Amino acid sequence: MSEIPAGPGSAGEGTGVPAWQGHPPGSIYDYIGVASFSLGPDGRITQWSDRAAEQLGIPAREALGKDPVEAFLRPDLRDRGRRKMAGIMDGREWVGLVPYRAADTSGTHGLAEVYVMPADTEKGERGAVCIVVDVRALRGIETDLAVSEAVFGQSPMGFMLFGTDLRLMRVNERFATVFGGTPESHRGRVPADYLPPGEADRLENAVRKVLETGSSITDLQLLGSVRGEEDQHRWTVNLYRLHNAAGRPIGVAGLGTDVTRRRNAEREAASARRNLALLNAAGARIGNSLDLETTSRELLAVAVPQFCDIASVDLFQGLLSRDEAPFSAKIGREPVPGLADGSAEMRRVAFASAVSGAPLPLSDPGEGEERRSASSPVKVGAVHRYPFDSSLADALRTGRTHVVPGWGSDDRPDLAAIVQSTLAVPMIAHDTVVGLVRFSRVKGSEPFGERDLGLAAELASRAAVCIDNARLYRREHERALILQRSLLPPGDPEAAGLDIACRYLPGTTATEVGGDWFDVIELPGHRTALVVGDVMGRGLRAAVAMGELRTAVRTLAMLDLEPAEVLSHLDEIARGLGAPAGVHGTQSGSRSAARNGREADDLSEVYLATCVYAVYDPVTRRCTFANAGHLPPVLVEPGESALMMEVPTGMPLGVGGEPFEEVEVELPDGALLALYTDGLVESREHPLEEGLQAFRAALDNQGRPLEDVADHVLNTLHTQHGEDDTALLMARVQGLPAESVGDWTLLREPQSVSRARELARDQVVAWGLEELVDTTELLVSELVTNALRYGEGEIRLRLLLDRTLVCEVWDSGLVQPRRRRARDTDEGGRGLQLVGLLSSGWGSRRTPRGKTVWFELALPDGESPGTDPVEALLSLY
């Protein structure tokens, strides 16, 4: 539509704004989606606009003359629609959301916001004009506005919008914060208002290119300054073109980020990466040997030429001669005369140079002229002393790094002329000075900086720790071996219904003592607990932790708890052992606190352990397993291949927070069960899965005796290992024969006491144990009487014969028996005392359905007479 100038009194009068103007494609009406139609006096559609046909998908030929309620509303909404139409035709306006059904065959359902306004026809009849807005379009505009406002108002990066005239149309708060003013104050500005001429031209040309071609530009680097700051800033800018709905370009958007700090950080990071790479190399190359001289040479191999050009290592002579008694150079303590005062004898153990292969002299620029002229080079292996007033001796006394400018040697003019500075770094391990390392850089190299001081101290400290570890290793290794051997089960363990074979092999001499252990624990009822565990960590602390956990396992096992309960209690004990008292208390100084903190961390690592605990019952031939992060047991059934048992792997001991699960498995006679530690199946040469496969293959030969099978496993696997301790516990299931078990159920009546005595007497006689008849009868009578008096439900009597005679009385009561001391006038209360006197052991345990009280009698050996029941009974009075 052509423009028509506004007349007097019009809205555009005096403003130059046209009163009528056609809009190009892409106006706001295209976004909103407005359509219209009209209704005649009969409520049918009389006019249908092109936009209505486009938006609703219904052509005019299908809409004109139709009742909109019948044509477009769902059947369930038509009654309500007719009531609304009746009100509209009576002259009431209405605005609301109307769901509609398109007239085409697609079955599309939509939602429209409809404005209905009553109107009169030329004949004076009542009709209506309807304005329809697509609700989805409105919601989309609201979302777009919210997103746009979030980008401009909340973005942490500077946002710019250039118009087609290359001037700013809008900026956000972040941009205004950097360059000052308010966002409105930047409207109409150009790049030259913010950047130097050259940078402004680059930005303007980039904006023009994006506007013309539509191709985006990313990571455009610009330099400039910010008001009130002298230092230059660096920005990275991304540019892209914006279009309206019709695809017409309306401007260029720019997103700017200040990367000044990032660029500075990148330079710092590059330096840090070099240092980290050096530390990584130090961690990989230093300390691969327990030899002091080798460790010193490894340090210099890392430092020269990556960190410095010339270096040497001097260690205390007392350290190298293994004379540890006078060696006590402690930081912060009174110096030991002749040692910690810096005048102790030192030995040059390593030297390296990228510019000269000659040894270095002792003097430094801080010494007097006469002493410098008298100084002479020290060869590797030579013993020497630092002058008391030298920087080198002071570094040993104070434990601090000294920066020595130049080399200061007149007798070595070649080095004195080229060395620009030297770092004298004491080698400190666990607050103990073990030696001194000197790093030197020649002229032309970058001088030592603050970061280099820390790196030099770190390199020296790593080497010092390795050297000190080598010194302590000999003593600790010997003590740990003695302790470890003393805690393992002596001899060949025996168990009812099981043939046991066990092996323990320490790691190689190059590794420390580990915390592997195994145990075979006899439980009441001829049951047996099989335990294999591995303390994480090595050395004396690992051996001590292993002993403490092994003792705890034995104690918990004697309480006759379920395997999962044993591991739960053991987990709590491990956590308690890993938090020694006094670590978090008040310390006399920060150095002491740090030392105790490190010790606490080390101890906490030691008391993390894995463990498998299994309980085997030879009567039922069932075995119950619980696992705390350990490798699963291996089972070989007769005629079958070895399989890994599916035992739920719980968390390691000492972690806490998770319950342990149990698995009960029936083991047939002749089955082979193997428990082991990771040292048997894991090594650096091959993955764990490969070791487990080889282990299962070694167990498939079932025809050999169990001891031969154990030797075959070690010969097959351990030749490739040796880095870690190895524990192997194997058990072949035999089970108690049926003739070794007597099992009866008794009614809950007084006559059951005599019945129990009779059954016990007959069974003991049948086993040929006439010497135990009287004792067995008496003790069985006491236990059955207690079950009748204090227990509940049926009573079960069971006799088991193996290496000892065991009697068990079961009932449904939960009250555990308790011994008490009867008074002289009491008629009862001496039954359990009598059981304790006549038996070799007795006790009680909970069962899923009550409790079991048991006693055990040693089998007669024909030499020592047993306890006379009459004398034992009389001794109670």
PDB file of N, CA and C in Angstrom, residues 48 53 58-66:
ATOM      1  N   TRP A  48     -14.930 -15.677   5.771  1.00  0.00           N
ATOM      2  CA  TRP A  48     -13.787 -16.518   6.214  1.00  0.00           C
ATOM      3  C   TRP A  48     -12.523 -15.969   5.567  1.00  0.00           C
ATOM      4  N   ALA A  53      -8.093 -19.467   6.942  1.00  0.00           N
ATOM      5  CA  ALA A  53      -7.890 -20.692   6.182  1.00  0.00           C
ATOM      6  C   ALA A  53      -6.471 -21.222   6.363  1.00  0.00           C
ATOM      7  N   ILE A  58      -8.356 -24.778   7.185  1.00  0.00           N
ATOM      8  CA  ILE A  58      -9.702 -25.029   6.641  1.00  0.00           C
ATOM      9  C   ILE A  58      -9.946 -24.024   5.511  1.00  0.00           C
ATOM     10  N   PRO A  59     -10.120 -24.457   4.273  1.00  0.00           N
ATOM     11  CA  PRO A  59     -10.381 -23.509   3.178  1.00  0.00           C
ATOM     12  C   PRO A  59     -11.772 -22.903   3.327  1.00  0.00           C
ATOM     13  N   ALA A  60     -11.964 -21.750   2.671  1.00  0.00           N
ATOM     14  CA  ALA A  60     -13.219 -21.007   2.791  1.00  0.00           C
ATOM     15  C   ALA A  60     -14.414 -21.824   2.295  1.00  0.00           C
ATOM     16  N   ARG A  61     -14.252 -22.624   1.261  1.00  0.00           N
ATOM     17  CA  ARG A  61     -15.375 -23.385   0.711  1.00  0.00           C
ATOM     18  C   ARG A  61     -15.904 -24.415   1.700  1.00  0.00           C
ATOM     19  N   GLU A  62     -15.057 -24.835   2.651  1.00  0.00           N
ATOM     20  CA  GLU A  62     -15.494 -25.812   3.633  1.00  0.00           C
ATOM     21  C   GLU A  62     -16.003 -25.153   4.904  1.00  0.00           C
ATOM     22  N   ALA A  63     -15.806 -23.834   5.039  1.00  0.00           N
ATOM     23  CA  ALA A  63     -16.217 -23.154   6.268  1.00  0.00           C
ATOM     24  C   ALA A  63     -17.463 -22.298   6.078  1.00  0.00           C
ATOM     25  N   LEU A  64     -17.610 -21.622   4.904  1.00  0.00           N
ATOM     26  CA  LEU A  64     -18.724 -20.708   4.692  1.00  0.00           C
ATOM     27  C   LEU A  64     -20.047 -21.466   4.753  1.00  0.00           C
ATOM     28  N   GLY A  65     -20.994 -20.859   5.483  1.00  0.00           N
ATOM     29  CA  GLY A  65     -22.322 -21.411   5.598  1.00  0.00           C
ATOM     30  C   GLY A  65     -22.458 -22.503   6.641  1.00  0.00           C
ATOM     31  N   LYS A  66     -21.419 -22.822   7.365  1.00  0.00           N
ATOM     32  CA  LYS A  66     -21.478 -23.897   8.344  1.00  0.00           C
ATOM     33  C   LYS A  66     -21.626 -23.354   9.751  1.00  0.00           C
TER      34      LYS A  66
END
